[in-house]
């Protein structure tokens, strides 16, 4: 439907442009003429008004006339030039207009939102195909120089830093699965060009069983070509079955021989001076695991977007995110100083032997997601530390979509439970609750954790409680939750309590689904959290509230609501009423004029509620 509608639109745009241009041309000619007249006036030895008087000065007449003739000649030439320029402009404009008239074949594709105006239909088809397959603009990548210059995003104080002349050697591991060849080559080129050759010992490519043809013989040929120029620098290891990101990283680590390993994605470009801070810091302290600062390579234009310095954190689903800089670091007033970080994003650099000693990556983590948190907890709890180095910047392509994982959520959940089981002790229930999974008989197979637990024993690692208190106090465990999950009224079990539209603070009843907007958490204290579990210091969960007037409940930030004296405490037992004993008002549902159930606060009838999961036998009596 869209392409057909779009064609007349483009035509109309073209005609409008041409018309507008003609009008401009007329105006422009007018302007040119008045400019020339202006010049004539200026070049005349007297103002026009005195012209008559001038003519009388016969001795000067001939000279003046010659002067005037020259000026007119000049003006004529200029006008001709201008006309030619205009003609050229018009021609190129017609050209552009014609190009714009290429039918947009994929008007809804994110790829063409800011890019690809001039592509023919065939080119559009090719670019869109590649985009769908890879999640970024391979068509463009194939045209960009492999050694392109990117913006140096470091703080200027990084440029004044000096590093020891003797640094440990560096091995770079690039892992990939069906990455575009030109993207991998650009990563390799950036590493070779931006790492001091005396420290760069090896680049190890790990192919996690790609199926793309161009990663077979063509990649072998490219590697042979690099190794001709830099003998022995590149190694390629190929998995013969898909093993996932964590195992690929381990494969690279096993093949490495350098003092320090940097384990990177293959869709990156390292920036100037990236390696020296890593090597110097790990030389100082071999227990530091380094996280670089990422910048973003846009998936469509491949432009670089600078990211602000931040630390790497995660939420109770163990999904990564950025947190603000710690006050202790800000107080140092040194933009180049390492920043203590609770976690890594994925990409890391480490002392090769230290990384091995603490167990590399957990190879049982599937596909991707959560493996970074697993390593982070292990590093901190088992005697290491994680730091973000502000002067180490790596540009990273953020895919528009991840072609290799249609249902990433299932894997993320499974990996998160695995991390919780191994590392999070009595706090593991927070992860279960955030994912809305029952504590017992979850039905989720998180694999065998015995060897990882044995490793934890062997390394005499600290508790998660220690980690929360000393490394990541932002996460706030909530021991008072006794019931969680979907909240249903016995009148109609196909609808669930739901946080309602965002923005907004009006809870609703809505057809039950599996998204976190229908998560409900009931506390022994009587609060109901509604929506995705946050449980953090700086961001508040929202509480079901009796606003005191009217019949509709609201959602209010819990702590603020409590401070304001709003009514957020409810009596509830499994399969009983949700009731305020003092006011005798109950949370109930009733059909509105359209026949749809809505939430109301009213004098209790006999309605009862059921919450999906209960904890510690709560509500059983
Ligand atoms: C990239 O390589 C080409 C060919 O070797 C060279 O001419 C060009 O200057 C290089 N560009 C940069 C930014 O290094
Ligand atoms: C129940 O009513 C009492 C008395 O008005 C009030 O203090 C309390 O906050 C109310 N609770 C809720 C959940 O409305
Ligand atoms: Mn990546």
Coordinates of C-alpha atoms and ligand atoms in Angstrom, one line a residue:
X1 CA 0.0 0.0 0.0
X2 CA 2.7 2.5 1.0
X3 CA 4.9 2.3 -2.2
X4 CA 1.9 3.1 -4.4
X5 CA 0.9 6.0 -2.2
X6 CA 4.5 7.2 -2.1
X7 CA 5.1 7.4 -5.8
X8 CA 2.7 10.3 -6.6
X9 CA 4.0 11.9 -3.4
X10 CA 7.6 11.8 -4.8
X11 CA 6.3 13.1 -8.2
X12 CA 4.4 15.9 -6.5
X13 CA 7.5 16.8 -4.5
X14 CA 9.6 16.8 -7.7
X15 CA 7.2 19.1 -9.5
X16 CA 7.0 21.4 -6.5
X17 CA 10.7 21.6 -6.4
X18 CA 11.0 22.4 -10.1
X19 CA 8.3 25.1 -9.8
X20 CA 9.9 26.5 -6.7
X21 CA 13.2 26.6 -8.5
X22 CA 11.8 28.5 -11.5
X23 CA 10.4 31.1 -9.2
X24 CA 13.8 31.3 -7.5
X25 CA 15.4 31.7 -10.9
X26 CA 13.2 34.6 -11.8
X27 CA 13.8 36.2 -8.5
X28 CA 17.5 35.5 -8.8
X29 CA 17.7 37.0 -12.3
X30 CA 15.9 40.1 -11.0
X31 CA 18.5 40.3 -8.2
X32 CA 21.4 39.8 -10.7
X33 CA 20.0 42.6 -12.8
X34 CA 19.7 45.0 -10.0
X35 CA 23.2 44.0 -8.8
X36 CA 24.6 44.9 -12.3
X37 CA 22.7 48.1 -12.3
X38 CA 24.1 48.8 -8.9
X39 CA 27.5 48.1 -10.2
X40 CA 26.9 50.5 -13.1
X41 CA 25.9 53.2 -10.7
X42 CA 28.9 52.5 -8.6
X43 CA 31.3 52.5 -11.5
X44 CA 30.0 55.8 -13.0
X45 CA 32.2 58.6 -11.9
X46 CA 29.1 60.7 -10.9
X47 CA 25.7 59.9 -9.6
X48 CA 23.2 59.5 -12.4
X49 CA 21.5 62.8 -11.5
X50 CA 24.6 64.7 -12.6
X51 CA 24.8 62.8 -15.9
X52 CA 23.7 65.7 -17.9
X53 CA 26.4 67.8 -16.4
X54 CA 28.9 65.2 -17.2
X55 CA 28.0 65.1 -20.9
X56 CA 28.8 68.7 -21.1
X57 CA 32.4 68.0 -20.0
X58 CA 33.4 67.1 -23.6
X59 CA 37.0 66.6 -22.8
X60 CA 36.1 63.7 -20.6
X61 CA 33.3 62.4 -22.7
X62 CA 35.2 59.8 -24.7
X63 CA 37.0 58.4 -21.6
X64 CA 33.8 58.2 -19.6
X65 CA 32.0 56.5 -22.5
X66 CA 34.8 54.0 -22.8
X67 CA 34.5 53.4 -19.1
X68 CA 30.8 52.8 -19.3
X69 CA 31.2 50.5 -22.3
X70 CA 33.8 48.4 -20.3
X71 CA 31.5 48.3 -17.4
X72 CA 28.6 47.1 -19.5
X73 CA 30.8 44.5 -21.1
X74 CA 31.9 43.2 -17.8
X75 CA 28.3 43.1 -16.6
X76 CA 27.3 41.2 -19.7
X77 CA 30.0 38.6 -19.0
X78 CA 29.0 38.3 -15.5
X79 CA 25.4 37.8 -16.4
X80 CA 26.5 35.1 -18.8
X81 CA 28.5 33.4 -16.2
X82 CA 25.7 33.6 -13.8
X83 CA 23.4 32.2 -16.3
X84 CA 25.8 29.3 -16.9
X85 CA 26.0 28.6 -13.2
X86 CA 22.3 28.7 -12.9
X87 CA 22.0 26.3 -15.8
X88 CA 24.4 23.9 -14.1
X89 CA 22.6 24.3 -10.9
X90 CA 19.3 23.6 -12.6
X91 CA 20.8 20.5 -14.3
X92 CA 22.2 19.0 -11.1
X93 CA 18.9 19.8 -9.4
X94 CA 17.0 18.0 -12.1
X95 CA 19.3 15.1 -11.6
X96 CA 18.7 15.1 -7.9
X97 CA 15.0 15.4 -8.5
X98 CA 15.2 12.5 -10.8
X99 CA 17.1 10.5 -8.2
X100 CA 14.5 11.4 -5.6
X101 CA 11.9 10.0 -8.0
X102 CA 13.3 6.5 -7.3
X103 CA 10.4 4.7 -5.8
X104 CA 10.9 4.1 -2.1
X105 CA 10.5 0.3 -1.9
X106 CA 10.7 0.0 1.9
X107 CA 9.1 3.2 3.3
X108 CA 8.7 1.5 6.7
X109 CA 12.2 0.1 6.9
X110 CA 14.3 1.8 9.6
X111 CA 17.3 1.4 7.3
X112 CA 16.0 4.1 5.0
X113 CA 14.8 6.6 7.6
X114 CA 18.0 8.7 7.4
X115 CA 19.9 7.0 4.6
X116 CA 19.7 5.7 1.0
X117 CA 17.8 8.5 -0.7
X118 CA 19.7 8.1 -4.0
X119 CA 19.5 4.3 -4.2
X120 CA 18.0 2.7 -7.3
X121 CA 15.3 0.1 -6.7
X122 CA 17.8 -2.8 -7.1
X123 CA 20.2 -1.2 -4.7
X124 CA 17.4 -0.6 -2.2
X125 CA 16.5 -4.3 -2.4
X126 CA 20.0 -5.4 -1.9
X127 CA 20.6 -3.0 1.0
X128 CA 17.3 -4.1 2.7
X129 CA 18.1 -7.8 2.3
X130 CA 21.5 -7.3 3.9
X131 CA 20.0 -5.2 6.6
X132 CA 17.4 -7.8 7.5
X133 CA 20.0 -10.5 7.6
X134 CA 22.6 -8.6 9.7
X135 CA 20.7 -6.0 11.7
X136 CA 23.0 -3.2 10.4
X137 CA 23.8 -1.5 7.1
X138 CA 26.1 -4.0 5.4
X139 CA 25.5 -2.3 2.0
X140 CA 27.1 0.9 3.4
X141 CA 29.8 -0.9 5.3
X142 CA 31.0 -2.6 2.1
X143 CA 31.6 0.9 0.7
X144 CA 33.2 2.6 3.6
X145 CA 37.0 2.4 3.8
X146 CA 38.3 -0.3 6.1
X147 CA 40.7 2.2 7.6
X148 CA 38.2 5.0 8.0
X149 CA 38.9 7.7 10.5
X150 CA 36.5 8.0 13.4
X151 CA 36.1 10.9 15.9
X152 CA 38.6 10.7 18.7
X153 CA 36.1 10.7 21.6
X154 CA 38.5 10.8 24.4
X155 CA 38.6 13.5 27.0
X156 CA 41.5 15.9 26.0
X157 CA 43.3 15.0 29.2
X158 CA 43.8 11.5 27.9
X159 CA 46.1 12.9 25.2
X160 CA 48.5 14.2 27.9
X161 CA 48.8 10.9 29.6
X162 CA 52.1 9.0 29.4
X163 CA 52.5 5.3 29.8
X164 CA 55.4 3.1 30.8
X165 CA 57.7 2.2 27.8
X166 CA 57.6 -1.4 28.9
X167 CA 54.1 -2.7 28.7
X168 CA 52.7 -6.3 28.7
X169 CA 51.9 -7.9 25.4
X170 CA 48.3 -7.8 24.1
X171 CA 46.2 -10.5 22.4
X172 CA 42.9 -9.4 20.9
X173 CA 40.1 -11.9 20.6
X174 CA 37.3 -11.2 18.1
X175 CA 34.3 -13.5 18.3
X176 CA 31.6 -13.6 15.7
X177 CA 28.7 -15.5 14.3
X178 CA 27.5 -14.5 10.8
X179 CA 29.1 -11.0 11.0
X180 CA 29.5 -9.1 7.7
X181 CA 33.1 -9.6 6.4
X182 CA 33.7 -5.9 5.8
X183 CA 32.7 -5.2 9.4
X184 CA 35.2 -7.8 10.7
X185 CA 37.9 -6.4 8.4
X186 CA 37.3 -2.9 9.7
X187 CA 37.7 -4.2 13.3
X188 CA 41.0 -5.9 12.4
X189 CA 42.2 -2.8 10.5
X190 CA 41.4 -0.5 13.5
X191 CA 43.2 -2.8 15.9
X192 CA 46.3 -3.0 13.7
X193 CA 46.4 0.7 13.0
X194 CA 45.6 1.9 16.5
X195 CA 47.6 -0.5 18.7
X196 CA 51.4 0.0 19.1
X197 CA 52.9 -2.8 17.0
X198 CA 55.4 -3.7 19.7
X199 CA 52.6 -4.8 22.1
X200 CA 50.2 -6.3 19.7
X201 CA 51.1 -10.0 19.8
X202 CA 48.1 -11.7 18.2
X203 CA 44.6 -11.2 16.9
X204 CA 42.5 -14.3 17.4
X205 CA 39.3 -14.7 15.4
X206 CA 36.7 -17.1 16.8
X207 CA 33.9 -18.1 14.4
X208 CA 31.0 -19.6 16.3
X209 CA 29.9 -21.8 13.4
X210 CA 28.8 -19.2 11.0
X211 CA 26.9 -20.2 7.9
X212 CA 27.6 -17.2 5.7
X213 CA 29.6 -18.1 2.6
X214 CA 31.7 -14.9 2.7
X215 CA 33.1 -16.0 6.1
X216 CA 34.4 -19.2 4.6
X217 CA 37.0 -19.1 1.8
X218 CA 36.9 -15.3 1.4
X219 CA 37.7 -14.8 5.1
X220 CA 40.5 -17.3 4.9
X221 CA 41.9 -15.3 2.0
X222 CA 41.7 -12.0 3.8
X223 CA 43.5 -13.6 6.8
X224 CA 46.3 -15.0 4.6
X225 CA 46.6 -11.5 3.1
X226 CA 47.0 -9.8 6.5
X227 CA 49.5 -12.5 7.6
X228 CA 51.6 -11.8 4.6
X229 CA 51.9 -8.2 5.7
X230 CA 52.0 -9.1 9.5
X231 CA 53.4 -12.6 9.7
X232 CA 51.7 -14.8 12.3
X233 CA 49.5 -12.0 13.6
X234 CA 46.1 -13.5 12.9
X235 CA 44.7 -16.8 13.9
X236 CA 41.3 -18.1 13.0
X237 CA 39.5 -20.8 15.0
X238 CA 36.2 -22.2 13.8
X239 CA 33.7 -24.0 16.0
X240 CA 32.1 -27.0 14.3
X241 CA 28.9 -26.5 16.2
X242 CA 27.2 -23.4 17.7
X243 CA 28.5 -22.8 21.2
X244 CA 27.3 -19.3 22.1
X245 CA 29.1 -16.2 23.1
X246 CA 30.6 -17.3 26.4
X247 CA 32.2 -20.5 25.0
X248 CA 33.5 -18.6 22.0
X249 CA 35.2 -16.2 24.3
X250 CA 36.7 -19.2 26.2
X251 CA 37.9 -20.7 22.9
X252 CA 39.7 -17.4 22.1
X253 CA 41.2 -17.3 25.6
X254 CA 42.5 -20.8 25.3
X255 CA 44.3 -20.0 22.1
X256 CA 45.8 -16.8 23.4
X257 CA 49.4 -16.5 24.5
X258 CA 49.8 -12.8 25.2
X259 CA 50.1 -11.4 28.8
X260 CA 46.8 -9.5 28.5
X261 CA 43.7 -10.5 26.5
X262 CA 41.1 -8.1 25.1
X263 CA 37.9 -10.0 24.3
X264 CA 35.9 -8.0 21.9
X265 CA 32.9 -8.3 19.6
X266 CA 33.8 -8.3 15.9
X267 CA 31.4 -5.4 15.1
X268 CA 33.6 -2.7 16.7
X269 CA 36.3 -0.2 15.8
X270 CA 38.9 0.5 18.5
X271 CA 39.7 4.2 18.9
X272 CA 43.1 5.9 19.1
X273 CA 45.1 5.1 22.2
X274 CA 42.7 2.4 23.4
X275 CA 45.3 -0.2 24.4
X276 CA 47.9 1.7 26.4
X277 CA 45.6 2.5 29.4
X278 CA 44.5 -1.2 29.6
X279 CA 48.0 -2.5 29.5
X280 CA 49.3 0.0 32.0
X281 CA 46.5 -0.6 34.5
X282 CA 46.7 -4.4 34.3
X283 CA 50.5 -4.1 34.7
X284 CA 49.8 -2.2 37.9
X285 CA 47.2 -4.6 39.2
X286 CA 46.6 -7.9 37.5
X287 CA 43.3 -8.5 39.3
X288 CA 41.6 -5.6 37.4
X289 CA 39.1 -6.6 34.7
X290 CA 38.8 -3.6 32.4
X291 CA 35.7 -2.4 30.6
X292 CA 36.2 0.1 27.8
X293 CA 33.9 3.1 27.2
X294 CA 31.6 2.4 24.3
X295 CA 30.6 4.8 21.6
X296 CA 27.8 3.9 19.4
X297 CA 28.1 3.2 15.6
X298 CA 24.6 3.9 14.2
X299 CA 23.3 0.8 12.5
X300 CA 22.1 2.8 9.4
X301 CA 24.6 5.5 8.7
X302 CA 27.6 4.0 10.5
X303 CA 28.1 7.5 12.0
X304 CA 29.7 7.6 15.4
X305 CA 27.7 8.8 18.4
X306 CA 29.7 9.6 21.5
X307 CA 28.5 8.1 24.7
X308 CA 29.0 9.8 28.0
X309 CA 31.3 8.1 30.6
X310 CA 29.2 5.8 32.9
X311 CA 29.6 2.7 34.9
X312 CA 28.1 -0.7 33.9
X313 CA 25.3 -2.0 36.0
X314 CA 22.3 -4.2 35.8
X315 CA 18.8 -4.6 37.2
X316 CA 17.2 -7.5 39.0
X317 CA 16.5 -9.2 35.7
X318 CA 20.3 -9.1 35.4
X319 CA 19.9 -7.1 32.2
X320 CA 22.7 -4.6 31.7
X321 CA 22.3 -0.8 31.8
X322 CA 24.4 2.3 32.5
X323 CA 24.6 3.8 36.0
X324 CA 25.8 7.3 36.9
X325 CA 29.4 7.9 38.0
X326 CA 30.3 7.3 41.6
X327 CA 30.8 10.4 43.8
X328 CA 34.2 9.1 44.9
X329 CA 35.4 9.2 41.3
X330 CA 33.9 12.7 40.6
X331 CA 35.7 13.9 43.7
X332 CA 39.0 12.9 42.2
X333 CA 38.7 15.6 39.5
X334 CA 40.6 13.4 37.1
X335 CA 38.8 12.6 33.9
X336 CA 41.3 9.9 33.1
X337 CA 41.1 8.0 36.4
X338 CA 39.8 4.4 36.4
X339 CA 36.1 4.2 37.4
X340 CA 35.1 1.4 39.8
X341 CA 32.3 -0.5 38.1
X342 CA 29.9 -3.1 39.5
X343 CA 29.7 -4.9 36.2
X344 CA 30.9 -5.1 32.6
X345 CA 28.8 -4.8 29.5
X346 CA 30.4 -7.8 27.7
X347 CA 33.6 -6.6 26.1
X348 CA 36.5 -6.8 28.5
X349 CA 40.3 -6.9 28.9
X350 CA 42.1 -8.9 31.6
X351 CA 45.3 -10.5 32.6
X352 CA 45.2 -13.8 30.8
X353 CA 46.3 -15.9 33.7
X354 CA 44.1 -14.1 36.2
X355 CA 41.1 -14.6 34.0
X356 CA 41.9 -18.3 33.8
X357 CA 42.4 -18.6 37.5
X358 CA 38.9 -17.2 38.3
X359 CA 37.4 -19.5 35.7
X360 CA 37.1 -17.7 32.4
X361 CA 33.6 -17.4 31.3
X362 CA 30.8 -19.7 32.3
X363 CA 30.6 -21.8 29.2
X364 CA 27.1 -23.1 30.2
X365 CA 25.6 -19.6 29.6
X366 CA 23.6 -19.9 26.4
X367 CA 23.5 -17.6 23.3
X368 CA 24.1 -14.3 25.0
X369 CA 23.0 -12.1 27.9
X370 CA 23.7 -12.6 31.6
X371 CA 27.2 -14.0 31.1
X372 CA 28.6 -10.5 31.7
X373 CA 26.8 -10.4 35.1
X374 CA 28.1 -13.9 36.0
X375 CA 31.6 -12.9 35.3
X376 CA 31.2 -9.6 37.2
X377 CA 29.8 -11.2 40.3
X378 CA 32.6 -13.8 40.2
X379 CA 35.3 -11.2 39.7
X380 CA 34.2 -9.0 42.6
X381 CA 33.2 -11.9 45.0
X382 CA 36.4 -13.8 44.3
X383 CA 39.0 -11.2 44.8
X384 CA 39.2 -9.1 41.6
X385 CA 37.8 -5.8 40.6
X386 CA 36.2 -4.2 37.6
X387 CA 37.1 -0.8 36.3
X388 CA 36.0 1.4 33.3
X389 CA 39.0 3.1 31.8
X390 CA 37.9 6.5 30.5
X391 CA 40.7 6.8 27.9
X392 CA 40.0 3.4 26.4
X393 CA 37.2 3.9 23.9
X394 CA 35.7 1.4 21.5
X395 CA 33.1 2.2 18.9
X396 CA 30.5 -0.6 18.8
X397 CA 27.7 -1.2 16.2
X398 CA 24.4 -1.3 18.0
X399 CA 22.3 -3.6 15.9
X400 CA 18.8 -2.7 15.0
X401 CA 17.7 -6.3 15.5
X402 CA 19.6 -9.4 16.6
X403 CA 19.1 -11.9 13.8
X404 CA 20.5 -14.9 15.8
X405 CA 18.0 -14.9 18.7
X406 CA 14.4 -14.7 17.9
X407 CA 13.4 -15.4 21.4
X408 CA 16.1 -13.8 23.5
X409 CA 13.8 -13.4 26.5
X410 CA 13.7 -17.1 27.2
X411 CA 17.5 -17.4 27.1
X412 CA 18.0 -14.3 29.2
X413 CA 15.6 -15.6 31.8
X414 CA 17.3 -19.0 31.9
X415 CA 20.8 -17.4 32.1
X416 CA 19.7 -15.0 34.8
X417 CA 18.4 -17.9 37.0
X418 CA 21.7 -19.7 36.5
X419 CA 23.6 -16.7 37.8
X420 CA 21.2 -16.3 40.7
X421 CA 21.6 -20.0 41.7
X422 CA 25.4 -19.9 41.6
X423 CA 26.2 -16.4 43.0
X424 CA 23.2 -14.7 44.7
X425 CA 22.6 -16.8 47.8
X426 CA 19.5 -15.8 49.8
X427 CA 18.9 -12.9 47.3
X428 CA 18.3 -15.1 44.4
X429 CA 14.5 -14.9 44.9
X430 CA 14.8 -11.2 43.7
X431 CA 15.7 -12.5 40.2
X432 CA 12.9 -15.0 40.2
X433 CA 10.4 -12.4 41.3
X434 CA 11.7 -9.9 38.7
X435 CA 11.2 -12.5 36.0
X436 CA 7.9 -13.6 37.5
X437 CA 9.1 -17.2 37.9
X438 CA 8.0 -19.4 40.8
X439 CA 10.7 -20.1 43.4
X440 CA 10.2 -23.8 43.3
X441 CA 9.5 -26.0 40.3
X442 CA 10.1 -23.1 37.9
X443 CA 10.2 -25.6 35.0
X444 CA 13.3 -23.7 33.7
X445 CA 16.4 -25.7 33.1
X446 CA 19.4 -23.6 34.0
X447 CA 21.8 -26.4 33.5
X448 CA 24.2 -28.1 35.9
X449 CA 25.6 -25.6 38.4
X450 CA 27.7 -28.0 40.5
X451 CA 31.1 -27.3 38.9
X452 CA 30.6 -23.5 39.2
X453 CA 29.6 -23.9 42.8
X454 CA 32.7 -26.0 43.3
X455 CA 34.7 -23.2 41.8
X456 CA 33.1 -20.7 44.2
X457 CA 34.2 -23.0 47.1
X458 CA 37.7 -23.4 45.7
X459 CA 38.2 -19.7 45.3
X460 CA 36.7 -19.0 48.7
X461 CA 34.5 -16.3 47.2
X462 CA 32.6 -13.7 49.2
X463 CA 28.8 -13.6 49.5
X464 CA 26.4 -11.7 47.4
X465 CA 25.5 -9.8 50.5
X466 CA 29.0 -8.5 50.6
X467 CA 28.8 -7.6 46.9
X468 CA 25.5 -5.6 47.5
X469 CA 26.9 -3.8 50.5
X470 CA 30.3 -3.0 49.1
X471 CA 30.0 -2.9 45.4
X472 CA 26.5 -2.3 44.2
X473 CA 24.3 -0.7 46.9
X474 CA 21.9 0.7 44.3
X475 CA 20.2 -2.7 44.2
X476 CA 17.7 -2.9 47.1
X477 CA 16.6 -6.4 48.0
X478 CA 13.0 -6.5 49.3
X479 CA 12.5 -9.3 51.9
X480 CA 8.9 -8.3 52.7
X481 CA 7.4 -9.6 49.4
X482 CA 5.1 -12.6 50.1
X483 CA 3.1 -12.9 47.0
X484 CA 3.8 -12.0 43.4
X485 CA 2.8 -12.5 39.8
X486 CA -0.6 -12.0 38.1
X487 CA -3.4 -10.7 40.3
X488 CA -6.8 -12.0 39.3
X489 CA -10.3 -11.4 40.5
X490 CA -12.5 -14.6 40.8
X491 CA -15.3 -12.9 38.8
X492 CA -13.2 -13.1 35.6
X493 CA -9.9 -14.9 35.5
X494 CA -9.1 -13.9 32.0
X495 CA -8.2 -10.4 33.0
X496 CA -5.4 -9.2 35.3
X497 CA -4.5 -6.2 37.3
X498 CA -2.3 -4.0 35.1
X499 CA -0.4 -0.8 35.5
X500 CA -2.4 0.8 32.7
X501 CA -1.2 3.3 30.1
X502 CA 2.3 4.9 30.4
X503 CA 2.6 7.7 31.1
X504 CA -0.3 7.7 33.6
X505 CA -1.0 6.4 37.0
X506 CA -4.4 4.7 36.6
X507 CA -4.3 0.9 37.1
X508 CA -6.7 -1.1 35.0
X509 CA -8.0 -4.6 34.4
X510 CA -6.7 -6.0 31.2
X511 CA -6.5 -9.3 29.3
X512 CA -3.8 -11.3 31.0
X513 CA -0.4 -11.5 29.1
X514 CA 3.2 -12.2 30.0
X515 CA 4.7 -8.7 30.0
X516 CA 5.9 -7.1 33.2
X517 CA 3.3 -4.4 33.2
X518 CA 1.0 -7.0 34.9
X519 CA 3.6 -7.9 37.6
X520 CA 2.2 -7.4 41.0
X521 CA 4.1 -7.7 44.3
X522 CA 2.3 -8.0 47.7
X523 CA 4.2 -7.2 50.8
X524 CA 3.7 -8.3 54.4
X525 CA 3.5 -4.6 55.2
X526 CA 0.4 -4.3 53.0
X527 CA 1.8 -2.6 49.9
X528 CA 1.1 -3.7 46.4
X529 CA 3.8 -2.9 43.8
X530 CA 2.3 -2.8 40.4
X531 CA 4.4 -3.1 37.2
X532 CA 8.0 -4.3 36.5
X533 CA 9.9 -4.8 39.8
X534 CA 12.5 -2.0 40.2
X535 CA 13.7 -2.4 43.8
X536 CA 16.5 0.1 43.7
X537 CA 17.7 3.0 45.8
X538 CA 17.1 5.9 43.3
X539 CA 14.0 4.8 41.4
X540 CA 10.8 4.0 43.1
X541 CA 8.3 1.2 42.5
X542 CA 4.7 2.3 42.3
X543 CA 2.1 1.3 44.9
X544 CA -1.6 0.7 44.6
X545 CA -3.1 3.7 46.3
X546 CA -6.5 4.6 47.7
X547 CA -6.6 8.4 46.8
X548 CA -9.1 8.9 49.6
X549 CA -11.8 10.3 47.3
X550 CA -13.7 9.0 44.3
X551 CA -13.9 5.3 43.5
X552 CA -10.8 4.8 41.4
X553 CA -7.4 3.6 42.8
X554 CA -4.2 5.2 41.5
X555 CA -0.5 4.2 41.4
X556 CA 1.9 6.4 43.3
X557 CA 5.7 6.2 44.0
X558 CA 5.7 4.2 47.2
X559 CA 8.1 6.1 49.4
X560 CA 6.7 9.5 48.4
X561 CA 3.2 8.2 48.9
X562 CA 4.0 7.0 52.3
X563 CA 5.6 10.3 53.2
X564 CA 2.6 12.2 52.0
X565 CA 0.4 9.9 54.1
X566 CA -1.5 8.4 51.1
X567 CA -3.3 5.2 51.7
X568 CA -1.1 2.4 50.4
X569 CA -1.6 -0.4 52.9
X570 CA -4.1 -3.1 52.2
X571 CA -5.1 -6.3 54.0
X572 CA -5.0 -9.3 51.8
X573 CA -4.8 -13.0 52.0
X574 CA -4.8 -15.5 49.2
X575 CA -8.3 -15.9 47.7
X576 CA -9.7 -13.3 50.1
X577 CA -10.8 -9.7 49.6
X578 CA -8.4 -6.8 49.2
X579 CA -9.7 -4.6 51.9
X580 CA -9.2 -1.6 54.1
X581 CA -10.5 -2.7 57.4
X582 CA -10.8 0.9 58.8
X583 CA -12.8 2.4 55.9
X584 CA -14.5 -0.9 54.9
X585 CA -13.6 -0.1 51.3
X586 CA -12.5 -2.9 49.1
X587 CA -10.6 -3.1 45.8
X588 CA -13.2 -4.7 43.5
X589 CA -14.1 -4.8 39.8
X590 CA -17.3 -3.7 38.2
X591 CA -18.6 -3.5 34.7
X592 CA -18.8 0.0 33.2
X593 CA -21.4 1.2 30.8
X594 CA -19.5 -0.4 27.9
X595 CA -19.7 -3.8 29.7
X596 CA -15.9 -3.8 30.5
X597 CA -14.6 -4.5 34.0
X598 CA -12.9 -1.6 35.7
X599 CA -11.2 -1.3 39.1
X600 CA -13.2 0.4 41.8
X601 CA -12.9 1.1 45.5
X602 CA -16.3 0.4 47.1
X603 CA -18.1 -1.1 50.1
X604 CA -17.0 -4.7 50.1
X605 CA -19.3 -7.2 48.4
X606 CA -18.0 -10.7 48.3
X607 CA -15.2 -10.4 45.7
X608 CA -12.0 -12.3 46.2
X609 CA -8.5 -12.0 44.6
X610 CA -5.8 -14.5 43.8
X611 CA -2.1 -13.7 43.4
X612 CA -0.1 -16.1 41.1
X613 CA 2.9 -17.1 43.4
X614 CA 3.3 -17.1 47.1
X615 CA 6.4 -17.2 49.3
X616 CA 7.2 -18.9 52.6
X617 CA 3.7 -20.5 53.0
X618 CA 2.2 -17.0 53.2
X619 CA -1.5 -17.1 52.9
X620 CA -1.8 -20.8 53.5
X621 CA -3.7 -20.3 56.7
Ligands
LIG1 C1 43.6 4.3 4.1 O1 44.3 3.5 3.2 C2 44.5 4.2 1.9 C3 45.1 3.2 1.0 O2 46.2 2.5 1.6 C4 45.3 5.4 2.1 O3 45.5 6.1 0.9 C5 44.6 6.4 3.1 O4 45.3 7.5 3.4 C6 44.2 5.6 4.4 N1 43.4 6.5 5.2 C7 43.5 6.6 6.5 C8 42.5 7.5 7.2 O5 44.5 6.1 7.1
LIG2 C1 -7.6 2.5 55.1 O1 -8.2 3.5 55.9 C2 -7.4 4.1 56.9 C3 -8.3 5.1 57.6 O2 -8.9 6.0 56.7 C4 -6.2 4.8 56.2 O3 -5.4 5.3 57.3 C5 -5.5 3.7 55.4 O4 -4.3 4.3 54.8 C6 -6.4 3.1 54.4 N1 -5.7 2.2 53.6 C7 -5.8 2.1 52.3 C8 -5.0 1.1 51.5 O5 -6.6 2.9 51.7
LIG3 MN1 27.9 -6.3 20.5

